[in-house]
PDB file of C-alpha atoms in Angstrom:
ATOM      1  CA  GLN C   1       0.004  -0.037   0.023  1.00 86.00           C
ATOM      2  CA  VAL C   2       1.375   3.321  -1.006  1.00 87.00           C
ATOM      3  CA  GLU C   3       1.643   5.773   1.825  1.00 93.00           C
ATOM      4  CA  LEU C   4       3.203   9.175   2.100  1.00 96.00           C
ATOM      5  CA  ALA C   5       3.785  11.177   5.307  1.00 97.00           C
ATOM      6  CA  GLU C   6       4.634  14.803   5.163  1.00 98.00           C
ATOM      7  CA  SER C   7       6.286  16.666   8.063  1.00 98.00           C
ATOM      8  CA  GLY C   8       8.254  19.837   8.862  1.00 98.00           C
ATOM      9  CA  GLY C   9       5.581  22.370   8.593  1.00 97.00           C
ATOM     10  CA  ALA C  10       5.594  25.172  11.224  1.00 98.00           C
ATOM     11  CA  LEU C  11       5.050  28.782  11.857  1.00 98.00           C
ATOM     12  CA  ALA C  12       7.846  30.785  10.147  1.00 98.00           C
ATOM     13  CA  GLN C  13       8.592  34.464   9.799  1.00 97.00           C
ATOM     14  CA  PRO C  14       8.806  36.130   6.429  1.00 98.00           C
ATOM     15  CA  GLY C  15      12.231  35.589   5.077  1.00 97.00           C
ATOM     16  CA  GLY C  16      12.744  32.503   7.074  1.00 98.00           C
ATOM     17  CA  SER C  17      13.340  28.925   5.960  1.00 98.00           C
ATOM     18  CA  LEU C  18      11.763  25.581   6.446  1.00 98.00           C
ATOM     19  CA  LYS C  19      12.466  22.068   5.298  1.00 98.00           C
ATOM     20  CA  LEU C  20       9.610  19.759   4.528  1.00 98.00           C
ATOM     21  CA  SER C  21      10.028  15.945   4.426  1.00 98.00           C
ATOM     22  CA  CYS C  22       7.917  13.326   2.652  1.00 97.00           C
ATOM     23  CA  VAL C  23       8.509   9.765   3.833  1.00 97.00           C
ATOM     24  CA  ALA C  24       7.294   7.056   1.488  1.00 94.00           C
ATOM     25  CA  SER C  25       6.329   3.466   2.446  1.00 91.00           C
ATOM     26  CA  GLY C  26       4.792   0.622   0.633  1.00 88.00           C
ATOM     27  CA  PHE C  27       6.739   1.079  -2.542  1.00 85.00           C
ATOM     28  CA  ALA C  28      10.181   1.768  -3.905  1.00 84.00           C
ATOM     29  CA  LEU C  29      10.757   5.478  -3.934  1.00 81.00           C
ATOM     30  CA  ASP C  30      12.306   5.508  -7.372  1.00 82.00           C
ATOM     31  CA  TYR C  31       9.296   3.811  -8.939  1.00 87.00           C
ATOM     32  CA  TYR C  32       7.322   7.077  -9.046  1.00 91.00           C
ATOM     33  CA  ALA C  33       7.942  10.702  -9.640  1.00 94.00           C
ATOM     34  CA  ILE C  34       7.169  12.624  -6.432  1.00 95.00           C
ATOM     35  CA  ALA C  35       5.629  16.090  -6.524  1.00 96.00           C
ATOM     36  CA  TRP C  36       4.947  18.682  -3.905  1.00 97.00           C
ATOM     37  CA  PHE C  37       1.784  20.734  -4.065  1.00 96.00           C
ATOM     38  CA  ARG C  38       0.082  23.094  -1.708  1.00 97.00           C
ATOM     39  CA  GLN C  39      -3.409  24.262  -1.004  1.00 97.00           C
ATOM     40  CA  ALA C  40      -4.452  27.277   0.978  1.00 95.00           C
ATOM     41  CA  PRO C  41      -7.936  27.797   2.341  1.00 89.00           C
ATOM     42  CA  GLU C  42     -10.420  28.702  -0.382  1.00 91.00           C
ATOM     43  CA  LYS C  43      -7.663  28.584  -3.043  1.00 93.00           C
ATOM     44  CA  GLU C  44      -6.980  26.122  -5.753  1.00 93.00           C
ATOM     45  CA  ARG C  45      -4.370  23.542  -5.468  1.00 93.00           C
ATOM     46  CA  GLU C  46      -0.899  24.685  -6.702  1.00 92.00           C
ATOM     47  CA  GLY C  47       1.689  22.261  -8.035  1.00 92.00           C
ATOM     48  CA  ILE C  48       5.090  23.353  -6.774  1.00 94.00           C
ATOM     49  CA  ALA C  49       7.810  20.960  -7.922  1.00 94.00           C
ATOM     50  CA  CYS C  50       8.413  17.483  -8.995  1.00 95.00           C
ATOM     51  CA  ILE C  51      11.384  15.112  -9.052  1.00 94.00           C
ATOM     52  CA  THR C  52      11.485  12.063 -11.213  1.00 92.00           C
ATOM     53  CA  GLY C  53      12.069   8.587  -9.937  1.00 85.00           C
ATOM     54  CA  ARG C  54      15.307   7.170 -11.370  1.00 79.00           C
ATOM     55  CA  THR C  55      16.797  10.094 -13.187  1.00 80.00           C
ATOM     56  CA  THR C  56      16.089  12.673 -10.436  1.00 78.00           C
ATOM     57  CA  ASN C  57      15.216  15.313 -12.921  1.00 86.00           C
ATOM     58  CA  VAL C  58      13.556  18.262 -11.378  1.00 87.00           C
ATOM     59  CA  ILE C  59      10.675  20.416 -12.623  1.00 84.00           C
ATOM     60  CA  TYR C  60       9.570  23.538 -10.949  1.00 83.00           C
ATOM     61  CA  LEU C  61       5.953  24.355 -11.924  1.00 78.00           C
ATOM     62  CA  ARG C  62       5.726  27.941 -10.810  1.00 81.00           C
ATOM     63  CA  ASP C  63       8.091  30.804 -11.402  1.00 81.00           C
ATOM     64  CA  SER C  64       7.404  32.310  -8.012  1.00 83.00           C
ATOM     65  CA  GLU C  65       9.112  29.358  -6.214  1.00 86.00           C
ATOM     66  CA  LYS C  66      12.105  28.953  -8.537  1.00 84.00           C
ATOM     67  CA  GLY C  67      15.206  29.945  -6.648  1.00 89.00           C
ATOM     68  CA  ARG C  68      13.437  29.766  -3.300  1.00 94.00           C
ATOM     69  CA  PHE C  69      12.343  26.158  -3.154  1.00 95.00           C
ATOM     70  CA  THR C  70      14.472  23.235  -3.801  1.00 95.00           C
ATOM     71  CA  ILE C  71      13.176  19.662  -4.272  1.00 95.00           C
ATOM     72  CA  SER C  72      15.472  16.773  -3.608  1.00 94.00           C
ATOM     73  CA  ARG C  73      15.176  13.010  -2.758  1.00 92.00           C
ATOM     74  CA  ASP C  74      17.142  10.433  -0.846  1.00 91.00           C
ATOM     75  CA  ASN C  75      16.061   7.087  -2.063  1.00 87.00           C
ATOM     76  CA  ARG C  76      17.988   5.224   0.602  1.00 90.00           C
ATOM     77  CA  LYS C  77      15.904   7.120   3.248  1.00 93.00           C
ATOM     78  CA  LYS C  78      12.805   6.859   1.056  1.00 92.00           C
ATOM     79  CA  THR C  79      12.359  10.567   1.621  1.00 95.00           C
ATOM     80  CA  VAL C  80      11.729  13.531  -0.602  1.00 96.00           C
ATOM     81  CA  TYR C  81      12.475  17.000   0.704  1.00 97.00           C
ATOM     82  CA  LEU C  82      11.307  20.471  -0.053  1.00 97.00           C
ATOM     83  CA  GLN C  83      13.729  23.106   1.185  1.00 97.00           C
ATOM     84  CA  MET C  84      12.002  26.495   1.309  1.00 97.00           C
ATOM     85  CA  LYS C  85      13.739  29.757   1.890  1.00 97.00           C
ATOM     86  CA  ASP C  86      12.897  33.418   1.767  1.00 96.00           C
ATOM     87  CA  LEU C  87       9.376  32.498   2.819  1.00 97.00           C
ATOM     88  CA  LYS C  88       6.570  34.889   2.123  1.00 96.00           C
ATOM     89  CA  PRO C  89       3.066  35.207   3.573  1.00 96.00           C
ATOM     90  CA  GLU C  90       1.580  33.899   0.373  1.00 94.00           C
ATOM     91  CA  ASP C  91       3.377  30.623   0.931  1.00 96.00           C
ATOM     92  CA  THR C  92       0.990  29.893   3.838  1.00 97.00           C
ATOM     93  CA  ALA C  93      -0.796  26.665   2.964  1.00 98.00           C
ATOM     94  CA  THR C  94      -0.967  22.987   3.656  1.00 98.00           C
ATOM     95  CA  TYR C  95       1.785  21.178   1.739  1.00 98.00           C
ATOM     96  CA  TYR C  96       1.371  17.782   0.333  1.00 98.00           C
ATOM     97  CA  CYS C  97       3.660  15.294  -1.469  1.00 97.00           C
ATOM     98  CA  ALA C  98       2.143  13.036  -4.018  1.00 96.00           C
ATOM     99  CA  THR C  99       3.093  10.297  -6.434  1.00 94.00           C
ATOM    100  CA  GLN C 100       2.877  10.712 -10.170  1.00 93.00           C
ATOM    101  CA  ASN C 101       3.679   8.366 -12.979  1.00 91.00           C
ATOM    102  CA  SER C 102       5.860  11.138 -14.470  1.00 90.00           C
ATOM    103  CA  CYS C 103       6.422  14.844 -13.695  1.00 91.00           C
ATOM    104  CA  GLY C 104       4.140  17.283 -15.435  1.00 86.00           C
ATOM    105  CA  ALA C 105       1.347  19.718 -14.821  1.00 83.00           C
ATOM    106  CA  ASP C 106      -0.964  17.463 -16.843  1.00 88.00           C
ATOM    107  CA  GLN C 107      -0.075  14.352 -14.791  1.00 89.00           C
ATOM    108  CA  PRO C 108      -2.576  13.368 -12.114  1.00 92.00           C
ATOM    109  CA  PHE C 109      -1.592  12.928  -8.553  1.00 92.00           C
ATOM    110  CA  LEU C 110      -2.057   9.263  -7.670  1.00 92.00           C
ATOM    111  CA  SER C 111      -1.551   9.250  -3.909  1.00 94.00           C
ATOM    112  CA  TRP C 112      -0.832  11.838  -1.314  1.00 95.00           C
ATOM    113  CA  GLY C 113      -0.443  12.265   2.496  1.00 95.00           C
ATOM    114  CA  ARG C 114      -2.280  14.309   5.007  1.00 97.00           C
ATOM    115  CA  GLY C 115      -0.149  17.260   4.479  1.00 98.00           C
ATOM    116  CA  THR C 116       1.855  19.549   6.753  1.00 98.00           C
ATOM    117  CA  ARG C 117       0.842  23.041   7.596  1.00 98.00           C
ATOM    118  CA  VAL C 118       3.069  25.970   6.816  1.00 98.00           C
ATOM    119  CA  THR C 119       2.217  29.433   8.127  1.00 98.00           C
ATOM    120  CA  VAL C 120       4.321  32.457   7.311  1.00 97.00           C
ATOM    121  CA  ALA C 121       3.591  35.405   9.470  1.00 96.00           C
ATOM    122  CA  SER C 122       5.514  37.916  11.620  1.00 93.00           C
TER     123      SER C 122
END
């Protein structure tokens, strides 16, 4: 059974940093691409970034996060990370990791976890 568990969300100040983790179980991590997306209350879901399974190619889906967010993976630890820096209030949302057959905005999310809450406020 595919399971994903996100963690690392917290209250952060504008300009601060957080590192989110996504621990996978029930499958080999390099079998799927893993994406991060977020959803704020009353807003649409936003894809952030994706990292492929075996080749570890990275796709950032939004220009506003390029240079601030970095996705990476450690297959040995079965963990995908999202390092976030220079946080802004508009980054406030619940962050989820999800499996995809391949990276791409047109690719559906197959499974995702319960999310981890990030709040950016002074």
